[in-house]
């Protein structure tokens, strides 16, 4: 098992459709001790899911745009399990109107909100993990991104801009964290029908387009993204840092 003896934190499980749930199951199946964080509102659903995984822990982290919420969650994790070997950031949010209207209409507040929750929170989490000396030697951090960071995808709008900032943050964080031997990478996942994805206009068309054009002619599953996440947590990926790895059935490599 790839992750035997490792402790990994998964931030962003909401329900059984969450990509973070695919990562939780994959890490668990590979032998990791898993600590999930979720918001208060999702906690009863996530508790039920975790009942399938003996020894998995649940910690509340309500709002990653509040430093005190992140701080409290990390302190609780430190108390429960001590140092960790990996953390997945699977969190994003934008205001509905900013995903429905043309991008040009994005408000200053909506732009800042999407950046704060979906991108800056990764920087805050990484910094606090380091300040609290919570990372074991060789620890690996991961965040989820999407193709809309690289190309203008209709309807992805302000979230594409936030993901572009997330991907750039991963590269800068890789330089800082690398000084202590820690790694950080992004996974650019293909589209998956989740609660968050429901907010994106014409999401069904995006799924159809992937089936038609991706070299493997199908959409990805949360299990596949979860398995790639487990690989990045594992020592098999020990020389990979600062990368954005596409787990998208090859969609992003196709031109015309
Ligand atoms: N679904 C897709 O097509 C797709 C593709 C590529 C990347 N992603 C990314 O994967 C990650 C997980 O999304 P998902 O699609 O599994 O949807 P999801 O709705 O299951 O998960 C999103 C999570 O973000 C959390 N969240 C939102 N705002 C928060 C805040 N302020 N504080 C704390 N938590 C907050 C939610 O509670 C939820 O757990 C996101 O970063 C998303 O952008 C999704």
XYZ file of N, CA, C and O and ligand atoms in Angstrom, residues 12-15 18-20 39 42 61-65 90-93 117 144-146 156 163 189-192 194-197 203, ligand 1:
176
model
N -12.543 19.613 2.238
C -13.531 19.888 1.179
C -14.466 18.750 0.820
O -15.062 18.766 -0.250
N -14.619 17.755 1.715
C -15.648 16.741 1.443
C -17.000 17.350 1.809
O -17.159 17.920 2.885
N -17.963 17.258 0.888
C -19.301 17.771 1.184
C -20.325 16.631 1.165
O -21.199 16.555 2.004
N -20.179 15.729 0.200
C -21.113 14.605 0.068
C -20.440 13.505 -0.758
O -19.255 13.637 -1.105
N -18.557 14.494 -3.956
C -17.374 15.375 -3.880
C -16.127 14.663 -4.395
O -15.890 13.489 -4.051
N -15.308 15.399 -5.149
C -14.050 14.793 -5.611
C -13.194 14.449 -4.385
O -12.478 13.454 -4.373
N -13.295 15.281 -3.357
C -12.517 15.024 -2.138
C -12.903 13.695 -1.484
O -12.088 13.079 -0.794
N -17.484 21.757 6.379
C -18.199 22.827 7.069
C -19.238 22.203 8.000
O -19.636 21.045 7.819
N -22.238 20.487 6.402
C -22.103 19.171 5.743
C -21.739 18.077 6.730
O -21.592 16.915 6.342
N -14.071 22.774 9.605
C -13.419 24.014 9.169
C -14.473 24.754 8.347
O -14.660 24.486 7.166
N -15.163 25.659 9.001
C -16.345 26.276 8.401
C -16.053 27.139 7.203
O -16.681 27.001 6.167
N -15.103 28.043 7.344
C -14.924 29.043 6.298
C -13.439 29.358 6.126
O -12.836 30.008 6.975
N -12.881 28.905 5.010
C -11.432 29.112 4.803
C -11.086 30.557 4.456
O -9.911 30.890 4.312
N -12.100 31.423 4.336
C -11.750 32.838 4.155
C -11.542 33.507 5.521
O -11.262 34.696 5.598
N -9.465 20.945 -1.525
C -10.474 20.705 -2.577
C -11.650 21.639 -2.317
O -12.774 21.199 -2.071
N -11.341 22.930 -2.339
C -12.306 23.953 -1.919
C -12.354 25.075 -2.943
O -11.304 25.564 -3.386
N -13.550 25.453 -3.329
C -13.706 26.598 -4.233
C -15.103 27.157 -4.067
O -16.040 26.422 -3.746
N -15.233 28.468 -4.291
C -16.571 29.076 -4.289
C -16.565 30.400 -5.050
O -15.612 31.166 -4.955
N -11.577 32.556 -1.260
C -11.948 31.185 -0.882
C -11.189 30.147 -1.718
O -10.726 29.135 -1.187
N -6.851 21.175 -6.012
C -7.550 20.843 -7.255
C -7.822 22.088 -8.083
O -8.310 23.099 -7.577
N -7.514 21.960 -9.368
C -7.764 23.048 -10.301
C -8.577 22.537 -11.483
O -9.042 21.392 -11.475
N -8.733 23.409 -12.469
C -9.510 23.034 -13.654
C -8.961 23.775 -14.871
O -8.395 24.874 -14.755
N -17.277 29.504 -16.846
C -16.387 29.273 -15.697
C -15.911 30.606 -15.105
O -15.630 30.710 -13.915
N -8.673 30.060 -10.345
C -7.856 28.838 -10.523
C -6.489 29.177 -11.135
O -5.493 28.524 -10.819
N -8.362 18.595 -12.755
C -9.275 17.460 -12.984
C -10.241 17.772 -14.124
O -10.651 18.926 -14.309
N -10.605 16.738 -14.863
C -11.664 16.900 -15.864
C -12.980 17.193 -15.156
O -13.088 17.017 -13.937
N -13.988 17.673 -15.903
C -15.259 18.030 -15.268
C -15.984 16.818 -14.680
O -15.987 15.747 -15.284
N -16.563 17.023 -13.504
C -17.299 15.954 -12.808
C -18.564 16.577 -12.223
O -18.506 17.672 -11.647
N -20.678 17.495 -9.673
C -20.725 17.618 -8.207
C -21.657 18.786 -7.883
O -22.096 19.492 -8.795
N -21.883 18.994 -6.583
C -22.757 20.110 -6.205
C -22.179 21.445 -6.686
O -22.905 22.306 -7.199
N -20.874 21.619 -6.549
C -20.249 22.866 -7.013
C -20.404 23.029 -8.521
O -20.678 24.127 -9.005
N -20.241 21.929 -9.250
C -20.311 22.009 -10.719
C -21.702 22.424 -11.184
O -21.854 23.005 -12.263
N -23.180 23.037 -17.833
C -22.145 22.072 -17.443
C -22.287 20.760 -18.239
O -21.301 20.122 -18.585
N -16.448 19.247 -10.308
C -15.593 19.579 -11.252
O -15.881 19.505 -12.458
C -14.199 20.049 -10.891
C -13.179 19.980 -11.863
C -11.903 20.402 -11.528
C -11.644 20.892 -10.247
N -12.650 20.945 -9.340
C -12.322 21.449 -8.006
O -12.428 20.397 -7.063
C -12.629 20.969 -5.773
C -13.794 20.252 -5.089
O -15.012 20.584 -5.741
P -16.147 19.519 -6.082
O -16.459 19.675 -7.533
O -15.811 18.195 -5.548
O -17.428 20.131 -5.360
P -17.993 20.005 -3.850
O -19.137 20.961 -3.824
O -18.274 18.618 -3.501
O -16.792 20.537 -2.969
C -16.506 21.902 -2.785
C -16.148 22.062 -1.320
O -15.747 23.405 -1.066
C -16.235 23.722 0.245
N -16.255 25.171 0.441
C -16.798 26.131 -0.352
N -16.617 27.343 0.207
C -15.951 27.148 1.385
C -15.458 28.012 2.406
N -15.613 29.342 2.363
N -14.804 27.458 3.465
C -14.623 26.107 3.557
N -15.063 25.240 2.600
C -15.718 25.754 1.540
C -17.629 23.103 0.267
O -18.120 22.992 1.579
C -17.338 21.762 -0.391
O -16.943 20.821 0.575
C -12.853 22.466 -5.988
O -11.631 23.153 -5.802
C -13.253 22.515 -7.456
O -13.001 23.773 -8.064
C -13.924 20.525 -9.616
